[in-house]
PDB file of C-alpha atoms in Angstrom:
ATOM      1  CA  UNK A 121       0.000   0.000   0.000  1.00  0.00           C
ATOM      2  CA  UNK A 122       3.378   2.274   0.268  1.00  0.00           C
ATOM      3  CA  UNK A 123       2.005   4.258   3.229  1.00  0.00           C
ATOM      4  CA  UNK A 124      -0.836   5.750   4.461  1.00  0.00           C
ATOM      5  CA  UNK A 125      -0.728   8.004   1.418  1.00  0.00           C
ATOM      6  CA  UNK A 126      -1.222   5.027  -0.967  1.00  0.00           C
ATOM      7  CA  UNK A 127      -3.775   2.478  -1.762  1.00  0.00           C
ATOM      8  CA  UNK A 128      -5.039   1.709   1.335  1.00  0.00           C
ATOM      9  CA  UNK A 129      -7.528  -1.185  -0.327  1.00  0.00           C
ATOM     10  CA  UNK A 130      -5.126  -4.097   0.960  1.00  0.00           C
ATOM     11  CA  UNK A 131      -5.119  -2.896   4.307  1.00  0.00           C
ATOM     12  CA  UNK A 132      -8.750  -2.913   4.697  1.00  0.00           C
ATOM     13  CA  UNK A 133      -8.970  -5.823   2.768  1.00  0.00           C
ATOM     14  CA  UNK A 134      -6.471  -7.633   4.790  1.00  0.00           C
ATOM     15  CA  UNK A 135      -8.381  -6.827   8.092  1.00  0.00           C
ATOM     16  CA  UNK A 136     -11.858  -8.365   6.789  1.00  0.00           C
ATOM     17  CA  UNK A 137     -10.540 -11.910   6.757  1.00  0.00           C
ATOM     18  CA  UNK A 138      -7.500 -11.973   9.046  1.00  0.00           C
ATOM     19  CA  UNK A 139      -6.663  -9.474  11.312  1.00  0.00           C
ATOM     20  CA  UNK A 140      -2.841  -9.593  13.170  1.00  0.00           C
ATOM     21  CA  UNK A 141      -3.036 -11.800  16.034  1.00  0.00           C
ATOM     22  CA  UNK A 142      -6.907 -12.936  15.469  1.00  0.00           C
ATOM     23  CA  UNK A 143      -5.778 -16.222  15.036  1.00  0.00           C
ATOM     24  CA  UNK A 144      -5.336 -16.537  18.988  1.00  0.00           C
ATOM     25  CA  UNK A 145      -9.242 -16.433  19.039  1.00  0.00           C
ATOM     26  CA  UNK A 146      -9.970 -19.238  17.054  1.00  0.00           C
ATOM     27  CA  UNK A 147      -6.678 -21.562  18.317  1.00  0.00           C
ATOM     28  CA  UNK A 148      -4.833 -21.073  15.293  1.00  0.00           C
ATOM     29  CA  UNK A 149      -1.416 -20.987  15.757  1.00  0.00           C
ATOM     30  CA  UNK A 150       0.939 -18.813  13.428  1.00  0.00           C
ATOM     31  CA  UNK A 151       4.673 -18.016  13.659  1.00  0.00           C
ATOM     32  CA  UNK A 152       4.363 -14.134  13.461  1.00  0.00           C
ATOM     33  CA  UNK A 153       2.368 -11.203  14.832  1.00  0.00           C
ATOM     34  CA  UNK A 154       2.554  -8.566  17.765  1.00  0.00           C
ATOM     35  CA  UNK A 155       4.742 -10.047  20.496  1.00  0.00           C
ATOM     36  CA  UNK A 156       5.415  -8.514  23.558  1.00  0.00           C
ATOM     37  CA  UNK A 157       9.115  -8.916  25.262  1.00  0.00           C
ATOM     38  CA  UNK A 158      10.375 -10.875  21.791  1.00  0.00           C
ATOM     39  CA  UNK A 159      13.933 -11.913  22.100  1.00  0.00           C
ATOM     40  CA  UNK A 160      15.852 -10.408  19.274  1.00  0.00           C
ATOM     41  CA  UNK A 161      16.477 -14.095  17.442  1.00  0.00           C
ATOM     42  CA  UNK A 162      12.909 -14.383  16.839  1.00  0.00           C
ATOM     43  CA  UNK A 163      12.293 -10.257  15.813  1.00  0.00           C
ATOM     44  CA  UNK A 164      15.663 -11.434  13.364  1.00  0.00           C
ATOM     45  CA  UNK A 165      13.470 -14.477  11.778  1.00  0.00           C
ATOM     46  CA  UNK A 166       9.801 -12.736  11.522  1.00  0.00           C
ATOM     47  CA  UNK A 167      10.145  -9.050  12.131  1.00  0.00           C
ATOM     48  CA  UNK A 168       7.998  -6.719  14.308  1.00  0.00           C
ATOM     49  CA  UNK A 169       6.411  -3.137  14.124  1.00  0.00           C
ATOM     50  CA  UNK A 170       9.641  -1.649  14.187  1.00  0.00           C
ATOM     51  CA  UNK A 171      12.375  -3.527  11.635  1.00  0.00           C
ATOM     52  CA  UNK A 172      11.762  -6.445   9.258  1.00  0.00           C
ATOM     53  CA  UNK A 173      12.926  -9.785   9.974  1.00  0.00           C
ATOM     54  CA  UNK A 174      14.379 -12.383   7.625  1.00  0.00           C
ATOM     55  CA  UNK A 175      12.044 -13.851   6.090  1.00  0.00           C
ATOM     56  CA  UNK A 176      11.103 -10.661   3.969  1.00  0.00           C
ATOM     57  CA  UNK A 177      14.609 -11.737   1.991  1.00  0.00           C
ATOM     58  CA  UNK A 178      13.149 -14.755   0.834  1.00  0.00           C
ATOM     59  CA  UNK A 179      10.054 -13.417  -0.867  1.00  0.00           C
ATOM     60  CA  UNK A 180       8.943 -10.516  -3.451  1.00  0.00           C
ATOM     61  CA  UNK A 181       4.978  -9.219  -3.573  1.00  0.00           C
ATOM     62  CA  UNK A 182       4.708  -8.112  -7.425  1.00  0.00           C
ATOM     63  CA  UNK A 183       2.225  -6.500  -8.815  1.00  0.00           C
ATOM     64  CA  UNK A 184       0.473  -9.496 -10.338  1.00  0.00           C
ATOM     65  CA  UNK A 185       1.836 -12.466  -8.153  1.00  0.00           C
ATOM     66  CA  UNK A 186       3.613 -13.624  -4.884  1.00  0.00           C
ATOM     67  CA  UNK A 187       7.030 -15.344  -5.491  1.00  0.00           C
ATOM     68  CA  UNK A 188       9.684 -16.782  -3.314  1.00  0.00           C
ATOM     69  CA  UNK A 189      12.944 -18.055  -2.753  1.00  0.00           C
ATOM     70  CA  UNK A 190      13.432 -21.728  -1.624  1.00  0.00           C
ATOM     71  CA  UNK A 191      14.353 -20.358   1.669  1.00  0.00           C
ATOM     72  CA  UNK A 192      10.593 -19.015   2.030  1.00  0.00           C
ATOM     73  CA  UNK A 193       9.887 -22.719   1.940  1.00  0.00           C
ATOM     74  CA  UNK A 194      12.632 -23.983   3.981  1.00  0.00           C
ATOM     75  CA  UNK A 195      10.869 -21.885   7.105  1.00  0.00           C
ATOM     76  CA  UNK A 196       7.690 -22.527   6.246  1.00  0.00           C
ATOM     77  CA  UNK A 197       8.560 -25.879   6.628  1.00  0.00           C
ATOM     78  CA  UNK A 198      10.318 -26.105   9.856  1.00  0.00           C
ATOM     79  CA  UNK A 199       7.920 -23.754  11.644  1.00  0.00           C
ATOM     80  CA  UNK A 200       4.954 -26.385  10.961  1.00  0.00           C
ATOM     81  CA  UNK A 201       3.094 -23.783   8.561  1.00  0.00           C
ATOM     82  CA  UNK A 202       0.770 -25.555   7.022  1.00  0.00           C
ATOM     83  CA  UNK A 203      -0.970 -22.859   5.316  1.00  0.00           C
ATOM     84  CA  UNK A 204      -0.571 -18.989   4.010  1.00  0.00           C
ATOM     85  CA  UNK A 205      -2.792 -16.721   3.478  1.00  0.00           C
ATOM     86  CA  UNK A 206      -2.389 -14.577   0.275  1.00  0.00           C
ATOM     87  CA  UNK A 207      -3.547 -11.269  -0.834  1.00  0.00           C
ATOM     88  CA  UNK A 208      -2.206 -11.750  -4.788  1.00  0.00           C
ATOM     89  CA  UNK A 209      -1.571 -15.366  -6.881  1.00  0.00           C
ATOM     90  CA  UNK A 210       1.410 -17.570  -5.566  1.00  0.00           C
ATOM     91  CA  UNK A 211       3.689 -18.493  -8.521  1.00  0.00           C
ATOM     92  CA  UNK A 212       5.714 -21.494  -8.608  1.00  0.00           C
ATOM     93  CA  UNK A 213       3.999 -25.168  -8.167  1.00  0.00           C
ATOM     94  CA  UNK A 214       5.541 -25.759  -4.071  1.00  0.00           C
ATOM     95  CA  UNK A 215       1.811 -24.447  -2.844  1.00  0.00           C
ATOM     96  CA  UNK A 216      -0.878 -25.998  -3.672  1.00  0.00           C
ATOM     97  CA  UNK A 217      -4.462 -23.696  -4.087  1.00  0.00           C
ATOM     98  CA  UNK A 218      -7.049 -24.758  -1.435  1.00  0.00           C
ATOM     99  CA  UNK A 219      -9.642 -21.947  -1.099  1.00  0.00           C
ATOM    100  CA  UNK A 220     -10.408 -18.783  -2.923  1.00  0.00           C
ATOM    101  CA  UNK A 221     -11.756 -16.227  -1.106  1.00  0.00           C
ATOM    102  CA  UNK A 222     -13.050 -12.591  -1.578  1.00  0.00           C
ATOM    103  CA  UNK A 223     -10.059 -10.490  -0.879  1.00  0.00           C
ATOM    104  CA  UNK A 224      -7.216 -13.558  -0.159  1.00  0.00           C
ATOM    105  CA  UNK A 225      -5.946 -16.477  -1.711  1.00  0.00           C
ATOM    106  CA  UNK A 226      -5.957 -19.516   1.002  1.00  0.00           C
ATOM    107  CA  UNK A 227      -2.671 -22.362  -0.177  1.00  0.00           C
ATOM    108  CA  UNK A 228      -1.352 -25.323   1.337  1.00  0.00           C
ATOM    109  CA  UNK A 229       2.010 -26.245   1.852  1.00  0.00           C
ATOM    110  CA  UNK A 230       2.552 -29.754   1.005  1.00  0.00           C
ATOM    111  CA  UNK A 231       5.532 -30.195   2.059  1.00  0.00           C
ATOM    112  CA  UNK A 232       5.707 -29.027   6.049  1.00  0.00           C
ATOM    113  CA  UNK A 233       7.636 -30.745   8.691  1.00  0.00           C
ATOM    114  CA  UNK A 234       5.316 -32.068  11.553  1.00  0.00           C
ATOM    115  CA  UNK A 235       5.106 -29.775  14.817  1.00  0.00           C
ATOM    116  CA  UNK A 236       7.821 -32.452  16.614  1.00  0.00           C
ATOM    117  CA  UNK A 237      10.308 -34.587  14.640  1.00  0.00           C
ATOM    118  CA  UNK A 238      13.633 -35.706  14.342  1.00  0.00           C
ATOM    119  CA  UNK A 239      16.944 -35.271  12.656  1.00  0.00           C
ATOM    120  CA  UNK A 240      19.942 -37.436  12.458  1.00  0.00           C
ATOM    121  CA  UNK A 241      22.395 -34.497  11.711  1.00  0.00           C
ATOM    122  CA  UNK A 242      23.515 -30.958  12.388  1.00  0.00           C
ATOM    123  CA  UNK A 243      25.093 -27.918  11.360  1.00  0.00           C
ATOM    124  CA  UNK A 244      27.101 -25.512  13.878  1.00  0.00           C
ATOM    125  CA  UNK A 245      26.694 -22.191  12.962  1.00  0.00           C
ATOM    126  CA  UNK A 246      29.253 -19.991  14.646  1.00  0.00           C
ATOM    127  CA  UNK A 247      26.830 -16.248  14.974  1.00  0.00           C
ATOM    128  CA  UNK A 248      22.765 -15.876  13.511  1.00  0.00           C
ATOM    129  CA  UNK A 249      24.622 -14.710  10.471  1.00  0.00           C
ATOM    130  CA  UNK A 250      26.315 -18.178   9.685  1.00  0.00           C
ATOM    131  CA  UNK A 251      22.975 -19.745  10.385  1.00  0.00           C
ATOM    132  CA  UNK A 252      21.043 -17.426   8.095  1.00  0.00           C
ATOM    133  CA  UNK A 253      23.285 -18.620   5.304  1.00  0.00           C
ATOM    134  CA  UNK A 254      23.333 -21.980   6.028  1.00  0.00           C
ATOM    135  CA  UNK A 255      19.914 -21.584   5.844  1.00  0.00           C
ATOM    136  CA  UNK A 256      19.902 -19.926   2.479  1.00  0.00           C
ATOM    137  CA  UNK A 257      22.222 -22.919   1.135  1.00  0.00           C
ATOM    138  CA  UNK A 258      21.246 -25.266  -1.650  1.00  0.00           C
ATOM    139  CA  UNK A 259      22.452 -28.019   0.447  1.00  0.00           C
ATOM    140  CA  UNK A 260      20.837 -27.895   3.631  1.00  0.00           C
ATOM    141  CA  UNK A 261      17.581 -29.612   4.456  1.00  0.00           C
ATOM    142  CA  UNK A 262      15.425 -29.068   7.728  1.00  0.00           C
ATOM    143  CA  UNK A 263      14.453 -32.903   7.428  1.00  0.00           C
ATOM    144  CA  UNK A 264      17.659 -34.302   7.831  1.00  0.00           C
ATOM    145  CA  UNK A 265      19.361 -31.954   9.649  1.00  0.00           C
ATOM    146  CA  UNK A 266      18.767 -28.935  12.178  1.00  0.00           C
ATOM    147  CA  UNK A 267      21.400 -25.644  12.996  1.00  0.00           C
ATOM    148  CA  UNK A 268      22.804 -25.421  16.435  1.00  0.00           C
ATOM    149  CA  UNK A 269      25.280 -22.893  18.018  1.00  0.00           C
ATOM    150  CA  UNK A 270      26.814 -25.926  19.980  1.00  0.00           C
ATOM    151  CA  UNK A 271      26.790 -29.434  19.986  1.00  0.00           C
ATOM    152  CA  UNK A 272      24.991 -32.224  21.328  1.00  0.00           C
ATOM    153  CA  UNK A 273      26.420 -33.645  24.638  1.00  0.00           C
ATOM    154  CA  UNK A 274      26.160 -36.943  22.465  1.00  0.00           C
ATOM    155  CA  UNK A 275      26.870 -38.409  19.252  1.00  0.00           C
ATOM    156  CA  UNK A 276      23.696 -38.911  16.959  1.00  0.00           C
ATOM    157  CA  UNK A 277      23.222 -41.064  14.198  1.00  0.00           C
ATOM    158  CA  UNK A 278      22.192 -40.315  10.788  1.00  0.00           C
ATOM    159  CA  UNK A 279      19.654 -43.162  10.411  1.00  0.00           C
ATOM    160  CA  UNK A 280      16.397 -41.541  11.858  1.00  0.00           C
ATOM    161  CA  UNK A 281      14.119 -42.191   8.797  1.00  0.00           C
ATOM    162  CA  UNK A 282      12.185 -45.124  11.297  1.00  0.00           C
ATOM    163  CA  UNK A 283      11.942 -42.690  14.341  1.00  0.00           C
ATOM    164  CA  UNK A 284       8.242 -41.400  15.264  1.00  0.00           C
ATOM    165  CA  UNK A 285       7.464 -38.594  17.546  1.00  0.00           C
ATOM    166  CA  UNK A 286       3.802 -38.392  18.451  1.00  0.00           C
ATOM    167  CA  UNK A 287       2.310 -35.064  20.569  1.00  0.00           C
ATOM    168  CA  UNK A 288       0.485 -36.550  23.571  1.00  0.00           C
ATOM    169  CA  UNK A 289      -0.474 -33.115  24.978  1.00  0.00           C
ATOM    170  CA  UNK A 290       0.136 -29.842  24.406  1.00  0.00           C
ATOM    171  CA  UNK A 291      -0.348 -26.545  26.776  1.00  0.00           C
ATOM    172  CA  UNK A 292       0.852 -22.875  26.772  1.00  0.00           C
ATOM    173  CA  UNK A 293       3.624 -24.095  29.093  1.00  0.00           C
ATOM    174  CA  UNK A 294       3.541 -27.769  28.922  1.00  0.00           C
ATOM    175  CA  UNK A 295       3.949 -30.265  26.004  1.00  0.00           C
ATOM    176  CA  UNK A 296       4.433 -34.442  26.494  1.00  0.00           C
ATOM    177  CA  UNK A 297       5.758 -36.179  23.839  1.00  0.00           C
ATOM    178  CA  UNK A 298       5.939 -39.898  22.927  1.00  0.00           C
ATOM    179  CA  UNK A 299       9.609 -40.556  20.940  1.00  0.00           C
ATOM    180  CA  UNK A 300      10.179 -43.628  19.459  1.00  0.00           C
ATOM    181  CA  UNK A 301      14.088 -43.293  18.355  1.00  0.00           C
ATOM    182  CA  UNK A 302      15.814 -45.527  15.782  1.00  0.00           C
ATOM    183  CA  UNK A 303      19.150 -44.395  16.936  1.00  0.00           C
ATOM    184  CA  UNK A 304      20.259 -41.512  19.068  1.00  0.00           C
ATOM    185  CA  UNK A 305      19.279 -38.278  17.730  1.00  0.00           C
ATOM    186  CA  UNK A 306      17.819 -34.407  18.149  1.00  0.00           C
ATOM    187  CA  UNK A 307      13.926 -33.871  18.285  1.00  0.00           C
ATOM    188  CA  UNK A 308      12.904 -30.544  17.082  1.00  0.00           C
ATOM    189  CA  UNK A 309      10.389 -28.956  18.518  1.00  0.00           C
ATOM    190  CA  UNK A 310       8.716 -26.322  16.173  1.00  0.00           C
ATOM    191  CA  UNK A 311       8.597 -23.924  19.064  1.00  0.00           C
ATOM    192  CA  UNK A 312      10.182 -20.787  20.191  1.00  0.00           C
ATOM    193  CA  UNK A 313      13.373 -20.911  22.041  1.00  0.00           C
ATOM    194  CA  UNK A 314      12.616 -19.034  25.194  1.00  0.00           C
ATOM    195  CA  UNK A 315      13.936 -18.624  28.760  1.00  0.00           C
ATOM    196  CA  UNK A 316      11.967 -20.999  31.269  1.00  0.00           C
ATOM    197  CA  UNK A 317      11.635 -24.052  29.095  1.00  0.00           C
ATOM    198  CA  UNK A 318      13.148 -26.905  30.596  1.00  0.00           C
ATOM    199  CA  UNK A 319      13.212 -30.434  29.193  1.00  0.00           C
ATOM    200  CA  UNK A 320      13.153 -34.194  30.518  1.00  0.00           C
ATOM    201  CA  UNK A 321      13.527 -37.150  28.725  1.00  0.00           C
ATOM    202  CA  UNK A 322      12.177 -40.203  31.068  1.00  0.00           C
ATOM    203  CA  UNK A 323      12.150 -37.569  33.767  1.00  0.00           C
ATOM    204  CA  UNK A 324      15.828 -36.774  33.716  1.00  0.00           C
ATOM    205  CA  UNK A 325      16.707 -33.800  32.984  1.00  0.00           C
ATOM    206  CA  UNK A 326      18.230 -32.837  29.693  1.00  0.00           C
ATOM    207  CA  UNK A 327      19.654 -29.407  27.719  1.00  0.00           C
ATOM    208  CA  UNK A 328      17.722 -27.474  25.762  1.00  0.00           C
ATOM    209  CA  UNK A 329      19.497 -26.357  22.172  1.00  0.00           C
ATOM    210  CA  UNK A 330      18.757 -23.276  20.445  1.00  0.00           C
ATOM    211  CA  UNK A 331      18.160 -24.798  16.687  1.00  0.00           C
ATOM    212  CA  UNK A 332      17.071 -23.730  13.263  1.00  0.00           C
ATOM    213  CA  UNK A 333      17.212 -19.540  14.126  1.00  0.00           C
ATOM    214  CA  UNK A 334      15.131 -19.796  17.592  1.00  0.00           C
ATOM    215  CA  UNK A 335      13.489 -23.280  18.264  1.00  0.00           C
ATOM    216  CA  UNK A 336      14.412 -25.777  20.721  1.00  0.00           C
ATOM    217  CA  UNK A 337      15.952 -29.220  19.933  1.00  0.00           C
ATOM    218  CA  UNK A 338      17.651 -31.985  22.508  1.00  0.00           C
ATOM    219  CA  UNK A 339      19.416 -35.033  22.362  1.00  0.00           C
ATOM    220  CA  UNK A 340      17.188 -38.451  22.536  1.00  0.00           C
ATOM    221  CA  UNK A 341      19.020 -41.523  23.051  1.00  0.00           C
ATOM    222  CA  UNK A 342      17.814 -44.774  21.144  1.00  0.00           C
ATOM    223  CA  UNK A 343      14.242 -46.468  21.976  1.00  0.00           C
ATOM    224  CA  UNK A 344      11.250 -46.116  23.443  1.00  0.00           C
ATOM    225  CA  UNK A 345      11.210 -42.406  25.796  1.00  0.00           C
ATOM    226  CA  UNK A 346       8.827 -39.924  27.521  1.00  0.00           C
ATOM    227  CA  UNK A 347       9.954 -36.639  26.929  1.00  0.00           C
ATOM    228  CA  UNK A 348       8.248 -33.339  28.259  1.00  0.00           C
ATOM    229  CA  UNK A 349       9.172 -29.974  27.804  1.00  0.00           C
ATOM    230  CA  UNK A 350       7.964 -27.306  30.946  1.00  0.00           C
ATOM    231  CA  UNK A 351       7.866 -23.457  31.158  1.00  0.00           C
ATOM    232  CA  UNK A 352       9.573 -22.726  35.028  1.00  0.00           C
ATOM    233  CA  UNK A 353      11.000 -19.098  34.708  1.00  0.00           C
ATOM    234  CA  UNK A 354      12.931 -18.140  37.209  1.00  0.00           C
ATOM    235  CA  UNK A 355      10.513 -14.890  37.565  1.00  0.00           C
ATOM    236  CA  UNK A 356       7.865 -17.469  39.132  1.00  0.00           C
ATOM    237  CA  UNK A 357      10.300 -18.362  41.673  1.00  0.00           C
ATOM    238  CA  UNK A 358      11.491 -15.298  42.352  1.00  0.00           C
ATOM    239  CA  UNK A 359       7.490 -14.216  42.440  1.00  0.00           C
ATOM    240  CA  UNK A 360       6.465 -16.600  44.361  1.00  0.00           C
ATOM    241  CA  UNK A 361       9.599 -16.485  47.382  1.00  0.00           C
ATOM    242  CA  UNK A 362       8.362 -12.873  47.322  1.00  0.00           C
ATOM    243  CA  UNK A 363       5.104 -13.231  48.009  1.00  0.00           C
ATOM    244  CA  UNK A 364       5.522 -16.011  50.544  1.00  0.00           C
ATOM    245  CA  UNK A 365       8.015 -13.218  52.268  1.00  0.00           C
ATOM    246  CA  UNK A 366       5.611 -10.649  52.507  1.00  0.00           C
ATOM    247  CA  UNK A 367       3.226 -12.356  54.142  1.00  0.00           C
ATOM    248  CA  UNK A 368       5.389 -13.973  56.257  1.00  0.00           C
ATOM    249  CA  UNK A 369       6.093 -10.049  57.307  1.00  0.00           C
ATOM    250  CA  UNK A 370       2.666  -8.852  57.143  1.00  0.00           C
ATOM    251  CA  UNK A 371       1.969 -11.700  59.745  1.00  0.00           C
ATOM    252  CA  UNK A 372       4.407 -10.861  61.888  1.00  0.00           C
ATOM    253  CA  UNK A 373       3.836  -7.485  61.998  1.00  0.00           C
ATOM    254  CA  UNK A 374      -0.479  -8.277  63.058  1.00  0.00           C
ATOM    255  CA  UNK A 375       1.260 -10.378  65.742  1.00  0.00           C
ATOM    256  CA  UNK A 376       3.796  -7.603  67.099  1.00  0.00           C
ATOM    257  CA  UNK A 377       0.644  -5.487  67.163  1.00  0.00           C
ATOM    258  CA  UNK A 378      -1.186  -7.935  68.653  1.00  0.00           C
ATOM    259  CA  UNK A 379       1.470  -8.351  71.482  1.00  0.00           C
ATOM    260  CA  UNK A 380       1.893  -4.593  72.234  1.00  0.00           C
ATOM    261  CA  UNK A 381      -2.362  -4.349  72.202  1.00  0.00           C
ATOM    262  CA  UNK A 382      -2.233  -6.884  75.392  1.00  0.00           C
ATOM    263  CA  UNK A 383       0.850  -5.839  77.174  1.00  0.00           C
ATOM    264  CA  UNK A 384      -0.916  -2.122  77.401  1.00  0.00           C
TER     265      UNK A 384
END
């Protein structure tokens, strides 16, 4: 629309079928929108109301048509989008037309990673700039492989083509997972990388690696395993030790008072 002084038609347009964070109403998850207290690795992927992110290098809005970089689809895929919404005509043949609506275009992405799964190899990326370009490589691919800044506390092996991860239940700050592992390796969890999350596997506890940009991934030894993920920031601790604190005080000070009351 190039501004308020523009064409303002896709802006109106764009808030009669999907308004910025609406999706929260109907339980529809999405990778983007207005997030308070962001980390700056996930502003770097998606963007926010003040800079643009990276995935607005991977795709070009013409005048006619939407077109974009296999890159677009690489992060599509490994943040479990299923489905974009469209103002203008994707070209290419990765997306495949689903709906056709008034003012949007509804596609498909056949090709998305599930929400959990597993890889059998890594790349170390040194910075968020190495990753981005590892990213952007021709031979890099989110199924087989995730990015880490560090490496596994244990070896993995590349044969995880038989391993199954299955989503038992998921919460705002609680998912269980069911992993059945072919051979050690990382499960990827399609979620944000956050402070808080902590991670068990058979209710040990277990490191939590920043993969693919800003999502969590952690070592899974061979077989059969129960592995849950939990959001305990140390602000609920701290929180809570307050509270208990002040009305540990606040008790003590109705008893002082109560004290002086009888002894006059």
């Amino acid at each position: 629309a190039k501004g308020w002084q523009g064409d303002l038609g896709p802006y109106f347009a764009h808030r009669e079928y999907l308004h910025v964070n609406s999706n929260i109403l109907y339980d529809v998850d999405s990778p983007d929108g207005y997030v308070s207290l962001a980390p700056n690795y996930i502003v770097d992927v998606w963007g926010d109301m003040n800079r643009r992110g990276f995935v607005f290098n991977t795709f070009s809005i013409g005048k006619a048509d939407f077109s974009a970089a296999p890159a677009f689809i690489k992060l599509l895929n490994m943040f479990n989008v299923k489905y974009l919404i469209l103002a203008k005509p994707y070209r290419g043949s990765s997306m495949k037309l689903v709906e056709r609506g008034k003012n949007f275009l509804l596609y498909e992405n056949p090709t998305v990673l599930p929400r959990a799964y597993v890889v059998g190899g890594y790349r170390l990326a040194s910075n968020p700039d190495e990753a981005r370009r590892i990213l952007l490589s021709g031979e890099y691919n989110p199924s087989m492989e995730a990015i880490l800044y560090e490496r596994p506390y244990q070896e993995i092996s590349p044969g995880q083509a038989e391993s199954i991860v299955k989503i038992e239940k998921y919460a705002g700050n609680s998912v269980r997972l069911q992993a059945s592992m072919a051979g050690p390796g990382l499960l990827v969890l399609a979620d944000t990388f956050y402070p808080g999350w902590e991670a068990e596997v058979d209710g040990a506890k277990t490191p939590i690696l920043k993969a693919n940009l800003c999502q969590r991934a952690i070592f899974v030894p061979a077989g059969n395993h129960t592995v849950r993920f939990r959001f305990r920031p140390n602000s609920l601790a701290i929180g809570l030790a307050v509270t208990v604190l002040g009305i540990a005080a606040l008790g003590a000070m109705f008893i002082l008072a109560g004290r002086k009351g009888r002894t006059a």
